[in-house]
CSV table of N, CA and C in Angstrom, one decimal:
chain,number,residue,atom,x,y,z
A,1,MET,N,9.0,-41.3,40.5
A,1,MET,CA,7.6,-41.8,40.9
A,1,MET,C,7.2,-42.7,39.7
A,2,THR,N,6.5,-43.7,40.0
A,2,THR,CA,6.1,-44.7,39.1
A,2,THR,C,4.8,-44.3,38.3
A,3,ASP,N,4.5,-45.0,37.2
A,3,ASP,CA,3.4,-44.6,36.4
A,3,ASP,C,2.0,-44.7,37.2
A,4,LYS,N,1.9,-45.7,38.1
A,4,LYS,CA,0.7,-45.8,38.9
A,4,LYS,C,0.4,-44.6,39.8
A,5,LEU,N,1.5,-44.2,40.5
A,5,LEU,CA,1.4,-43.0,41.4
A,5,LEU,C,1.2,-41.8,40.6
A,6,ASP,N,1.8,-41.6,39.4
A,6,ASP,CA,1.6,-40.4,38.5
A,6,ASP,C,0.1,-40.4,38.2
A,7,THR,N,-0.4,-41.6,37.7
A,7,THR,CA,-1.8,-41.6,37.3
A,7,THR,C,-2.8,-41.2,38.4
A,8,LEU,N,-2.5,-41.8,39.6
A,8,LEU,CA,-3.3,-41.5,40.8
A,8,LEU,C,-3.3,-40.0,41.1
A,9,ALA,N,-2.1,-39.4,41.2
A,9,ALA,CA,-2.0,-38.0,41.5
A,9,ALA,C,-2.6,-37.2,40.4
A,10,GLY,N,-2.5,-37.6,39.2
A,10,GLY,CA,-3.0,-36.8,38.1
A,10,GLY,C,-4.6,-36.9,38.0
A,11,ALA,N,-5.2,-37.9,38.6
A,11,ALA,CA,-6.6,-38.0,38.6
A,11,ALA,C,-7.4,-37.0,39.4
A,12,LEU,N,-6.6,-36.3,40.3
A,12,LEU,CA,-7.3,-35.3,41.2
A,12,LEU,C,-7.7,-34.1,40.3
A,13,PRO,N,-8.9,-33.5,40.5
A,13,PRO,CA,-9.2,-32.3,39.9
A,13,PRO,C,-8.4,-31.1,40.4
A,14,ALA,N,-8.1,-30.2,39.6
A,14,ALA,CA,-7.3,-29.0,40.0
A,14,ALA,C,-7.9,-28.3,41.2
A,15,GLY,N,-6.9,-28.1,42.2
A,15,GLY,CA,-7.3,-27.5,43.4
A,15,GLY,C,-7.9,-28.4,44.4
A,16,LYS,N,-8.1,-29.7,44.2
A,16,LYS,CA,-8.6,-30.6,45.1
A,16,LYS,C,-7.5,-31.3,45.8
A,17,GLY,N,-7.5,-31.3,47.2
A,17,GLY,CA,-6.5,-32.1,47.9
A,17,GLY,C,-7.2,-32.9,49.0
A,18,LYS,N,-8.5,-33.0,49.0
A,18,LYS,CA,-9.1,-33.8,50.0
A,18,LYS,C,-10.2,-34.7,49.2
A,19,ALA,N,-10.3,-36.0,49.7
A,19,ALA,CA,-11.3,-36.9,49.1
A,19,ALA,C,-12.7,-36.3,49.4
A,20,GLU,N,-13.5,-36.2,48.3
A,20,GLU,CA,-14.8,-35.7,48.4
A,20,GLU,C,-15.8,-36.9,48.7
A,21,ALA,N,-16.8,-36.6,49.5
A,21,ALA,CA,-17.7,-37.6,49.9
A,21,ALA,C,-18.5,-38.2,48.7
A,22,ASP,N,-18.7,-37.5,47.6
A,22,ASP,CA,-19.4,-38.0,46.4
A,22,ASP,C,-18.5,-38.7,45.4
A,23,TRP,N,-17.2,-38.8,45.7
A,23,TRP,CA,-16.3,-39.6,44.9
A,23,TRP,C,-16.5,-41.1,45.2
A,24,ASN,N,-17.0,-41.8,44.3
A,24,ASN,CA,-17.3,-43.2,44.5
A,24,ASN,C,-16.9,-44.1,43.3
A,25,PRO,N,-15.6,-44.1,42.9
A,25,PRO,CA,-15.2,-44.9,41.8
A,25,PRO,C,-15.1,-46.4,42.2
A,26,PRO,N,-15.1,-47.3,41.2
A,26,PRO,CA,-14.9,-48.7,41.6
A,26,PRO,C,-13.5,-49.0,42.0
A,27,LEU,N,-13.3,-50.1,42.8
A,27,LEU,CA,-12.0,-50.4,43.3
A,27,LEU,C,-11.0,-50.7,42.1
A,28,SER,N,-9.9,-50.0,42.0
A,28,SER,CA,-8.9,-50.2,41.0
A,28,SER,C,-7.9,-51.3,41.3
A,29,GLY,N,-7.8,-51.7,42.5
A,29,GLY,CA,-6.8,-52.7,43.0
A,29,GLY,C,-6.1,-52.3,44.2
A,30,HIS,N,-5.0,-53.0,44.5
A,30,HIS,CA,-4.2,-52.7,45.7
A,30,HIS,C,-2.9,-52.0,45.3
A,31,LEU,N,-2.5,-51.0,46.0
A,31,LEU,CA,-1.3,-50.2,45.7
A,31,LEU,C,-0.3,-50.7,46.8
A,32,ASP,N,0.9,-50.9,46.4
A,32,ASP,CA,1.9,-51.4,47.3
A,32,ASP,C,2.4,-50.2,48.1
A,33,MET,N,1.5,-49.6,48.9
A,33,MET,CA,1.8,-48.5,49.7
A,33,MET,C,1.5,-48.8,51.2
A,34,CYS,N,2.3,-48.4,52.0
A,34,CYS,CA,2.1,-48.7,53.5
A,34,CYS,C,2.4,-47.5,54.3
A,35,ILE,N,1.5,-47.2,55.3
A,35,ILE,CA,1.8,-46.2,56.3
A,35,ILE,C,2.2,-47.0,57.6
A,36,GLY,N,3.5,-46.7,58.0
A,36,GLY,CA,4.0,-47.4,59.1
A,36,GLY,C,3.5,-46.9,60.4
A,37,ARG,N,3.7,-47.7,61.5
A,37,ARG,CA,3.2,-47.3,62.8
A,37,ARG,C,3.7,-45.9,63.2
A,38,ASP,N,4.9,-45.5,62.7
A,38,ASP,CA,5.5,-44.2,63.1
A,38,ASP,C,5.0,-43.1,62.2
A,39,GLY,N,4.1,-43.4,61.3
A,39,GLY,CA,3.5,-42.3,60.4
A,39,GLY,C,4.3,-42.1,59.1
A,40,ASN,N,5.4,-42.9,58.9
A,40,ASN,CA,6.1,-42.8,57.7
A,40,ASN,C,5.4,-43.5,56.6
A,41,TRP,N,5.5,-43.0,55.4
A,41,TRP,CA,4.8,-43.6,54.2
A,41,TRP,C,5.8,-44.3,53.3
A,42,PHE,N,5.5,-45.5,52.8
A,42,PHE,CA,6.4,-46.3,52.0
A,42,PHE,C,5.6,-46.7,50.7
A,43,TYR,N,6.4,-46.7,49.6
A,43,TYR,CA,5.8,-47.2,48.3
A,43,TYR,C,6.8,-48.2,47.8
A,44,GLN,N,6.3,-49.4,47.5
A,44,GLN,CA,7.1,-50.6,47.1
A,44,GLN,C,8.3,-50.7,48.0
A,45,GLY,N,8.0,-50.6,49.3
A,45,GLY,CA,9.0,-50.8,50.3
A,45,GLY,C,10.0,-49.7,50.6
A,46,GLU,N,10.0,-48.7,49.7
A,46,GLU,CA,10.9,-47.6,49.9
A,46,GLU,C,10.2,-46.4,50.5
A,47,PRO,N,10.9,-45.6,51.4
A,47,PRO,CA,10.3,-44.5,52.0
A,47,PRO,C,9.9,-43.4,50.9
A,48,MET,N,8.8,-42.8,51.2
A,48,MET,CA,8.4,-41.7,50.3
A,48,MET,C,8.9,-40.4,50.9
A,49,VAL,N,9.8,-39.8,50.2
A,49,VAL,CA,10.6,-38.7,50.8
A,49,VAL,C,10.0,-37.3,50.3
A,50,ARG,N,9.2,-37.4,49.3
A,50,ARG,CA,8.6,-36.1,48.8
A,50,ARG,C,7.4,-35.7,49.7
A,51,GLU,N,7.5,-34.8,50.6
A,51,GLU,CA,6.5,-34.4,51.6
A,51,GLU,C,5.2,-33.9,50.9
A,52,VAL,N,5.4,-33.2,49.9
A,52,VAL,CA,4.2,-32.7,49.1
A,52,VAL,C,3.3,-33.9,48.6
A,53,LEU,N,4.0,-34.9,48.2
A,53,LEU,CA,3.3,-36.1,47.6
A,53,LEU,C,2.6,-36.8,48.8
A,54,VAL,N,3.3,-37.0,49.9
A,54,VAL,CA,2.7,-37.6,51.1
A,54,VAL,C,1.5,-36.8,51.5
A,55,LYS,N,1.5,-35.5,51.6
A,55,LYS,CA,0.4,-34.7,52.0
A,55,LYS,C,-0.7,-34.8,51.0
A,56,LEU,N,-0.5,-34.9,49.8
A,56,LEU,CA,-1.5,-35.1,48.7
A,56,LEU,C,-2.2,-36.4,48.9
A,57,PHE,N,-1.5,-37.5,49.1
A,57,PHE,CA,-2.1,-38.8,49.3
A,57,PHE,C,-2.9,-38.9,50.7
A,58,ALA,N,-2.3,-38.2,51.7
A,58,ALA,CA,-3.0,-38.1,53.0
A,58,ALA,C,-4.3,-37.5,52.9
A,59,GLY,N,-4.4,-36.5,52.0
A,59,GLY,CA,-5.7,-35.8,51.7
A,59,GLY,C,-6.8,-36.6,51.0
A,60,ILE,N,-6.3,-37.6,50.3
A,60,ILE,CA,-7.3,-38.4,49.6
A,60,ILE,C,-7.5,-39.8,50.3
A,61,LEU,N,-7.0,-39.9,51.5
A,61,LEU,CA,-7.1,-41.2,52.2
A,61,LEU,C,-8.5,-41.3,52.8
A,62,ARG,N,-9.0,-42.5,52.7
A,62,ARG,CA,-10.4,-42.7,53.2
A,62,ARG,C,-10.4,-44.1,54.0
A,63,LEU,N,-11.2,-44.2,55.0
A,63,LEU,CA,-11.5,-45.4,55.7
A,63,LEU,C,-12.8,-45.9,55.4
A,64,GLU,N,-13.0,-47.1,54.9
A,64,GLU,CA,-14.3,-47.7,54.6
A,64,GLU,C,-14.3,-49.1,55.0
A,65,GLN,N,-15.3,-49.4,56.0
A,65,GLN,CA,-15.4,-50.8,56.5
A,65,GLN,C,-14.1,-51.4,56.9
A,66,GLY,N,-13.3,-50.6,57.7
A,66,GLY,CA,-12.1,-51.1,58.3
A,66,GLY,C,-10.9,-51.2,57.3
A,67,CYS,N,-11.1,-50.7,56.1
A,67,CYS,CA,-10.0,-50.7,55.1
A,67,CYS,C,-9.6,-49.3,54.7
A,68,TYR,N,-8.4,-49.1,54.4
A,68,TYR,CA,-7.9,-47.8,54.0
A,68,TYR,C,-7.8,-47.7,52.4
A,69,TYR,N,-8.2,-46.6,51.8
A,69,TYR,CA,-8.1,-46.4,50.4
A,69,TYR,C,-7.6,-45.0,50.1
A,70,LEU,N,-7.0,-44.9,48.9
A,70,LEU,CA,-6.7,-43.6,48.3
A,70,LEU,C,-7.7,-43.5,47.2
A,71,VAL,N,-8.5,-42.3,47.3
A,71,VAL,CA,-9.6,-42.2,46.4
A,71,VAL,C,-9.6,-40.9,45.6
A,72,THR,N,-9.7,-41.0,44.3
A,72,THR,CA,-9.9,-39.9,43.4
A,72,THR,C,-11.2,-40.0,42.7
A,73,PRO,N,-11.6,-39.0,41.9
A,73,PRO,CA,-12.9,-39.1,41.3
A,73,PRO,C,-13.0,-40.4,40.4
A,74,VAL,N,-11.9,-40.9,39.9
A,74,VAL,CA,-12.0,-42.0,38.9
A,74,VAL,C,-11.3,-43.3,39.4
A,75,GLU,N,-10.5,-43.2,40.5
A,75,GLU,CA,-9.8,-44.4,40.9
A,75,GLU,C,-9.8,-44.6,42.4
A,76,LYS,N,-9.7,-45.8,42.8
A,76,LYS,CA,-9.8,-46.2,44.2
A,76,LYS,C,-8.8,-47.4,44.5
A,77,TYR,N,-7.7,-47.1,45.3
A,77,TYR,CA,-6.8,-48.2,45.6
A,77,TYR,C,-6.7,-48.4,47.1
A,78,SER,N,-6.7,-49.7,47.4
A,78,SER,CA,-6.5,-50.1,48.8
A,78,SER,C,-5.0,-49.9,49.1
A,79,ILE,N,-4.7,-49.5,50.4
A,79,ILE,CA,-3.3,-49.5,50.9
A,79,ILE,C,-3.3,-50.1,52.2
A,80,THR,N,-2.1,-50.3,52.8
A,80,THR,CA,-1.9,-50.9,54.1
A,80,THR,C,-1.6,-49.8,55.1
A,81,VAL,N,-2.2,-49.9,56.3
A,81,VAL,CA,-1.9,-49.0,57.3
A,81,VAL,C,-1.6,-49.9,58.6
A,82,ASP,N,-0.3,-49.8,59.1
A,82,ASP,CA,0.1,-50.7,60.1
A,82,ASP,C,-0.5,-50.3,61.5
A,83,GLY,N,-0.8,-49.1,61.7
A,83,GLY,CA,-1.4,-48.7,63.0
A,83,GLY,C,-2.5,-47.7,62.7
A,84,LEU,N,-2.3,-46.5,63.0
A,84,LEU,CA,-3.2,-45.4,62.7
A,84,LEU,C,-2.6,-44.6,61.5
A,85,PRO,N,-3.3,-43.9,60.7
A,85,PRO,CA,-2.7,-43.3,59.5
A,85,PRO,C,-1.9,-42.0,59.8
A,86,PHE,N,-2.2,-41.4,60.9
A,86,PHE,CA,-1.5,-40.2,61.3
A,86,PHE,C,-0.9,-40.2,62.6
A,87,VAL,N,0.2,-39.5,62.9
A,87,VAL,CA,0.9,-39.4,64.1
A,87,VAL,C,1.1,-38.0,64.6
A,88,SER,N,1.0,-37.7,65.8
A,88,SER,CA,1.2,-36.3,66.3
A,88,SER,C,2.7,-36.0,66.2
A,89,ARG,N,2.9,-34.7,65.8
A,89,ARG,CA,4.3,-34.2,65.7
A,89,ARG,C,4.5,-33.0,66.6
A,90,GLN,N,3.5,-32.3,67.0
A,90,GLN,CA,3.6,-31.2,67.8
A,90,GLN,C,2.3,-31.0,68.6
A,91,LEU,N,2.5,-30.6,69.9
A,91,LEU,CA,1.4,-30.4,70.8
A,91,LEU,C,1.7,-29.1,71.4
A,92,GLU,N,0.7,-28.2,71.4
A,92,GLU,CA,0.7,-26.9,72.0
A,92,GLU,C,-0.5,-26.6,72.8
A,93,VAL,N,-0.3,-26.0,74.0
A,93,VAL,CA,-1.5,-25.5,74.8
A,93,VAL,C,-1.6,-24.0,74.7
A,94,ARG,N,-2.7,-23.6,74.2
A,94,ARG,CA,-2.9,-22.1,74.1
A,94,ARG,C,-3.8,-21.6,75.2
A,95,ASP,N,-3.4,-20.5,75.8
A,95,ASP,CA,-4.2,-19.9,76.9
A,95,ASP,C,-4.4,-20.9,78.0
A,96,PRO,N,-3.3,-21.4,78.7
A,96,PRO,CA,-3.4,-22.3,79.8
A,96,PRO,C,-4.4,-21.8,80.8
A,97,GLY,N,-5.2,-22.7,81.3
A,97,GLY,CA,-6.2,-22.4,82.3
A,97,GLY,C,-7.5,-23.0,81.9
A,98,PRO,N,-8.6,-22.4,82.5
A,98,PRO,CA,-9.9,-23.0,82.3
A,98,PRO,C,-10.4,-22.8,80.8
A,99,HIS,N,-9.9,-21.9,80.1
A,99,HIS,CA,-10.3,-21.8,78.7
A,99,HIS,C,-9.3,-22.2,77.7
A,100,GLN,N,-8.4,-23.1,78.1
A,100,GLN,CA,-7.3,-23.5,77.2
A,100,GLN,C,-7.7,-24.3,76.0
A,101,GLN,N,-6.9,-24.3,75.0
A,101,GLN,CA,-7.1,-25.1,73.9
A,101,GLN,C,-5.8,-26.0,73.6
A,102,VAL,N,-6.0,-27.3,73.4
A,102,VAL,CA,-4.9,-28.1,73.1
A,102,VAL,C,-4.9,-28.3,71.6
A,103,VAL,N,-3.8,-27.8,70.9
A,103,VAL,CA,-3.7,-27.8,69.5
A,103,VAL,C,-2.6,-28.9,69.2
A,104,VAL,N,-3.0,-29.8,68.2
A,104,VAL,CA,-2.1,-30.9,67.9
A,104,VAL,C,-1.9,-30.9,66.4
A,105,THR,N,-0.6,-31.0,65.9
A,105,THR,CA,-0.3,-31.0,64.5
A,105,THR,C,0.2,-32.5,64.2
A,106,SER,N,-0.3,-32.9,63.0
A,106,SER,CA,0.0,-34.3,62.6
A,106,SER,C,1.3,-34.3,61.7
A,107,ASN,N,1.8,-35.5,61.4
A,107,ASN,CA,2.9,-35.7,60.5
A,107,ASN,C,2.6,-35.2,59.1
A,108,VAL,N,1.4,-35.1,58.8
A,108,VAL,CA,1.1,-34.6,57.4
A,108,VAL,C,0.5,-33.2,57.4
A,109,GLY,N,0.6,-32.5,58.5
A,109,GLY,CA,0.3,-31.1,58.5
A,109,GLY,C,-1.1,-30.8,59.0
A,110,ASP,N,-2.0,-31.8,59.3
A,110,ASP,CA,-3.3,-31.5,59.8
A,110,ASP,C,-3.1,-30.9,61.2
A,111,VAL,N,-3.8,-29.7,61.4
A,111,VAL,CA,-3.8,-29.1,62.7
A,111,VAL,C,-5.2,-29.2,63.3
A,112,VAL,N,-5.3,-29.8,64.5
A,112,VAL,CA,-6.7,-29.9,65.1
A,112,VAL,C,-6.6,-29.4,66.5
A,113,VAL,N,-7.8,-28.9,67.0
A,113,VAL,CA,-7.9,-28.4,68.3
A,113,VAL,C,-8.7,-29.5,69.1
A,114,LEU,N,-8.2,-30.0,70.1
A,114,LEU,CA,-8.9,-31.0,70.9
A,114,LEU,C,-10.2,-30.4,71.4
A,115,GLY,N,-11.4,-31.0,71.0
A,115,GLY,CA,-12.7,-30.5,71.4
A,115,GLY,C,-13.7,-31.5,70.8
A,116,SER,N,-15.0,-31.0,70.7
A,116,SER,CA,-16.1,-31.9,70.3
A,116,SER,C,-15.9,-32.5,68.9
A,117,GLU,N,-15.3,-31.7,67.9
A,117,GLU,CA,-15.0,-32.3,66.6
A,117,GLU,C,-13.8,-33.1,66.5
A,118,HIS,N,-12.9,-32.9,67.4
A,118,HIS,CA,-11.6,-33.7,67.4
A,118,HIS,C,-11.4,-34.2,68.9
A,119,PRO,N,-12.1,-35.2,69.3
A,119,PRO,CA,-12.0,-35.6,70.6
A,119,PRO,C,-10.7,-36.6,70.9
A,120,LEU,N,-10.3,-36.6,72.1
A,120,LEU,CA,-9.2,-37.5,72.5
A,120,LEU,C,-10.0,-38.8,72.9
A,121,CYS,N,-9.5,-40.0,72.4
A,121,CYS,CA,-10.1,-41.3,72.7
A,121,CYS,C,-9.0,-42.3,72.7
A,122,PHE,N,-9.4,-43.5,73.0
A,122,PHE,CA,-8.5,-44.6,73.0
A,122,PHE,C,-9.0,-45.7,72.0
A,123,ARG,N,-8.2,-46.1,71.1
A,123,ARG,CA,-8.7,-47.1,70.0
A,123,ARG,C,-7.6,-48.0,69.8
A,124,PRO,N,-7.9,-49.2,69.3
A,124,PRO,CA,-6.9,-50.1,68.9
A,124,PRO,C,-6.2,-49.6,67.6
A,125,ALA,N,-4.9,-49.9,67.5
A,125,ALA,CA,-4.2,-49.4,66.3
A,125,ALA,C,-3.5,-50.6,65.7
A,126,GLY,N,-4.1,-51.1,64.7
A,126,GLY,CA,-3.6,-52.3,64.1
A,126,GLY,C,-3.8,-53.5,65.0
A,127,ASN,N,-2.7,-54.2,65.4
A,127,ASN,CA,-2.9,-55.4,66.3
A,127,ASN,C,-2.5,-54.9,67.7
A,128,ALA,N,-2.3,-53.7,68.0
A,128,ALA,CA,-1.9,-53.2,69.3
A,128,ALA,C,-3.1,-53.0,70.2
A,129,GLU,N,-2.8,-52.8,71.5
A,129,GLU,CA,-3.9,-52.5,72.4
A,129,GLU,C,-4.4,-51.1,72.1
A,130,ALA,N,-5.4,-50.7,72.8
A,130,ALA,CA,-5.9,-49.3,72.7
A,130,ALA,C,-4.8,-48.3,73.0
A,131,VAL,N,-4.7,-47.3,72.1
A,131,VAL,CA,-3.8,-46.2,72.2
A,131,VAL,C,-4.5,-44.9,72.2
A,132,PRO,N,-3.8,-43.8,72.8
A,132,PRO,CA,-4.4,-42.5,72.8
A,132,PRO,C,-4.4,-41.9,71.4
A,133,CYS,N,-5.5,-41.4,70.9
A,133,CYS,CA,-5.6,-40.9,69.6
A,133,CYS,C,-6.6,-39.7,69.5
A,134,ILE,N,-6.5,-39.0,68.5
A,134,ILE,CA,-7.4,-37.8,68.2
A,134,ILE,C,-8.1,-38.0,66.9
A,135,HIS,N,-9.4,-37.8,66.9
A,135,HIS,CA,-10.1,-37.9,65.6
A,135,HIS,C,-9.7,-36.7,64.7
A,136,VAL,N,-9.3,-37.0,63.5
A,136,VAL,CA,-8.9,-35.9,62.6
A,136,VAL,C,-10.0,-35.5,61.6
A,137,ARG,N,-10.5,-36.5,60.9
A,137,ARG,CA,-11.6,-36.2,59.9
A,137,ARG,C,-12.2,-37.6,59.4
A,138,ASP,N,-13.4,-37.6,59.2
A,138,ASP,CA,-14.1,-38.7,58.5
A,138,ASP,C,-13.7,-40.1,59.0
A,139,GLY,N,-13.5,-40.3,60.2
A,139,GLY,CA,-13.2,-41.6,60.8
A,139,GLY,C,-11.7,-41.9,60.8
A,140,LEU,N,-10.9,-40.9,60.4
A,140,LEU,CA,-9.4,-41.1,60.4
A,140,LEU,C,-8.8,-40.5,61.7
A,141,TYR,N,-7.9,-41.3,62.4
A,141,TYR,CA,-7.4,-40.9,63.6
A,141,TYR,C,-5.9,-40.6,63.6
A,142,MET,N,-5.4,-39.8,64.5
A,142,MET,CA,-4.0,-39.5,64.7
A,142,MET,C,-3.6,-40.2,66.0
A,143,LEU,N,-2.5,-40.9,66.0
A,143,LEU,CA,-1.9,-41.5,67.2
A,143,LEU,C,-1.2,-40.4,67.9
A,144,LEU,N,-1.5,-40.3,69.2
A,144,LEU,CA,-0.8,-39.3,70.1
A,144,LEU,C,0.5,-39.8,70.6
A,145,GLN,N,1.6,-39.3,70.1
A,145,GLN,CA,2.9,-39.9,70.6
A,145,GLN,C,3.0,-39.9,72.1
A,146,ARG,N,3.8,-40.9,72.5
A,146,ARG,CA,3.9,-41.1,73.9
A,146,ARG,C,4.4,-39.9,74.6
A,147,SER,N,5.3,-39.1,74.1
A,147,SER,CA,5.8,-37.9,74.8
A,147,SER,C,4.7,-36.8,74.9
A,148,HIS,N,3.8,-36.8,73.9
A,148,HIS,CA,2.7,-35.8,74.0
A,148,HIS,C,1.7,-36.3,75.0
A,149,PHE,N,1.4,-37.6,75.1
A,149,PHE,CA,0.5,-38.1,76.1
A,149,PHE,C,1.0,-37.8,77.5
A,150,TYR,N,2.3,-38.0,77.7
A,150,TYR,CA,2.9,-37.7,79.0
A,150,TYR,C,2.8,-36.2,79.3
A,151,GLN,N,3.0,-35.4,78.3
A,151,GLN,CA,2.9,-33.9,78.5
A,151,GLN,C,1.4,-33.6,79.0
A,152,LEU,N,0.4,-34.3,78.4
A,152,LEU,CA,-1.0,-34.1,78.8
A,152,LEU,C,-1.2,-34.6,80.2
A,153,ALA,N,-0.6,-35.8,80.5
A,153,ALA,CA,-0.8,-36.4,81.8
A,153,ALA,C,-0.2,-35.5,82.9
A,154,GLU,N,0.9,-34.9,82.6
A,154,GLU,CA,1.6,-34.0,83.6
A,154,GLU,C,0.7,-32.8,83.8
A,155,MET,N,0.1,-32.3,82.8
A,155,MET,CA,-0.8,-31.1,83.0
A,155,MET,C,-2.0,-31.5,83.7
A,156,ALA,N,-2.6,-32.7,83.5
A,156,ALA,CA,-3.8,-33.1,84.1
A,156,ALA,C,-3.6,-33.3,85.6
A,157,LEU,N,-2.4,-33.9,86.0
A,157,LEU,CA,-2.1,-34.1,87.4
A,157,LEU,C,-2.0,-32.7,88.1
A,158,GLU,N,-1.4,-31.8,87.4
A,158,GLU,CA,-1.1,-30.4,88.0
A,158,GLU,C,-2.5,-29.7,88.2
A,159,GLN,N,-3.5,-29.9,87.3
A,159,GLN,CA,-4.7,-29.3,87.3
A,159,GLN,C,-5.6,-29.9,88.4
A,160,SER,N,-5.6,-31.2,88.5
A,160,SER,CA,-6.6,-31.8,89.4
A,160,SER,C,-6.2,-31.7,90.9
A,161,GLY,N,-4.9,-31.9,91.2
A,161,GLY,CA,-4.4,-31.8,92.6
A,161,GLY,C,-5.0,-32.8,93.5
A,162,ASP,N,-5.9,-33.7,93.0
A,162,ASP,CA,-6.6,-34.7,93.8
A,162,ASP,C,-6.2,-36.0,93.4
A,163,SER,N,-5.6,-36.8,94.2
A,163,SER,CA,-5.1,-38.1,93.8
A,163,SER,C,-6.2,-39.1,93.6
A,164,ASP,N,-7.4,-38.9,94.1
A,164,ASP,CA,-8.5,-39.8,93.9
A,164,ASP,C,-9.3,-39.5,92.6
A,165,SER,N,-9.1,-38.4,92.0
A,165,SER,CA,-9.9,-38.1,90.8
A,165,SER,C,-9.2,-38.8,89.6
A,166,ILE,N,-10.0,-38.9,88.5
A,166,ILE,CA,-9.5,-39.5,87.3
A,166,ILE,C,-8.9,-38.4,86.5
A,167,PRO,N,-7.6,-38.5,86.1
A,167,PRO,CA,-6.9,-37.5,85.4
A,167,PRO,C,-7.5,-37.2,84.0
A,168,GLY,N,-7.7,-35.9,83.7
A,168,GLY,CA,-8.2,-35.6,82.4
A,168,GLY,C,-7.6,-34.2,82.0
A,169,ILE,N,-7.8,-33.9,80.7
A,169,ILE,CA,-7.2,-32.7,80.2
A,169,ILE,C,-8.4,-31.8,79.7
A,170,LEU,N,-8.3,-30.6,80.0
A,170,LEU,CA,-9.4,-29.6,79.6
A,170,LEU,C,-9.0,-29.0,78.3
A,171,SER,N,-9.9,-28.9,77.3
A,171,SER,CA,-9.7,-28.2,76.1
A,171,SER,C,-11.0,-27.8,75.5
A,172,CYS,N,-11.1,-26.5,75.1
A,172,CYS,CA,-12.3,-26.0,74.5
A,172,CYS,C,-13.5,-26.3,75.5
A,173,GLY,N,-13.3,-26.1,76.8
A,173,GLY,CA,-14.4,-26.3,77.7
A,173,GLY,C,-14.8,-27.8,78.0
A,174,MET,N,-14.1,-28.7,77.4
A,174,MET,CA,-14.5,-30.1,77.6
A,174,MET,C,-13.4,-30.8,78.3
A,175,LEU,N,-13.7,-31.8,79.1
A,175,LEU,CA,-12.8,-32.6,79.9
A,175,LEU,C,-12.6,-33.9,79.2
A,176,PHE,N,-11.4,-34.3,78.9
A,176,PHE,CA,-11.1,-35.6,78.2
A,176,PHE,C,-10.3,-36.4,79.2
A,177,ALA,N,-10.8,-37.6,79.5
A,177,ALA,CA,-10.2,-38.6,80.4
A,177,ALA,C,-8.9,-39.1,79.8
A,178,LEU,N,-7.9,-39.3,80.6
A,178,LEU,CA,-6.6,-39.8,80.1
A,178,LEU,C,-6.4,-41.3,80.5
A,179,HIS,N,-7.5,-42.0,80.3
A,179,HIS,CA,-7.4,-43.5,80.5
A,179,HIS,C,-8.4,-44.2,79.6
A,180,VAL,N,-8.3,-45.5,79.5
A,180,VAL,CA,-9.1,-46.3,78.6
A,180,VAL,C,-10.5,-46.5,79.3
């Protein structure tokens, strides 16, 4: 790991793994870090293979005025995100039926339950058209992988049984439309 990454990781208070709302340091510069469309993280063009480090940086990721930053109490670096910062890696439906919960796990270990705090929506991702995604936290979204979207679409069609209705998926008592 380079000195800059060591410094950034070392600037976090003990026990802190999430950017705090009251952290507001001045911009320290741009870090040659990129999150690819597939959710893989790169530093100086090389893949970041240490999962614990990726999770640490994902925890201090912030979106402000359309730009992504890694923020600690004393430093703030802009980074590049090619699409959305997180990507779904696992989708599970708990208690199938009218009281079901759709649980989605991201590439950095965030686990969210589709519902009022984590709605399914469609947003532009980088230069791409609107894509299905789920709100994770603080304006940060997770891209719903195509296979997971198809899994939800299949369930929605099974549930509706009506070819004229708009397909949607039920989770936590809320219906989420599967279209833009």
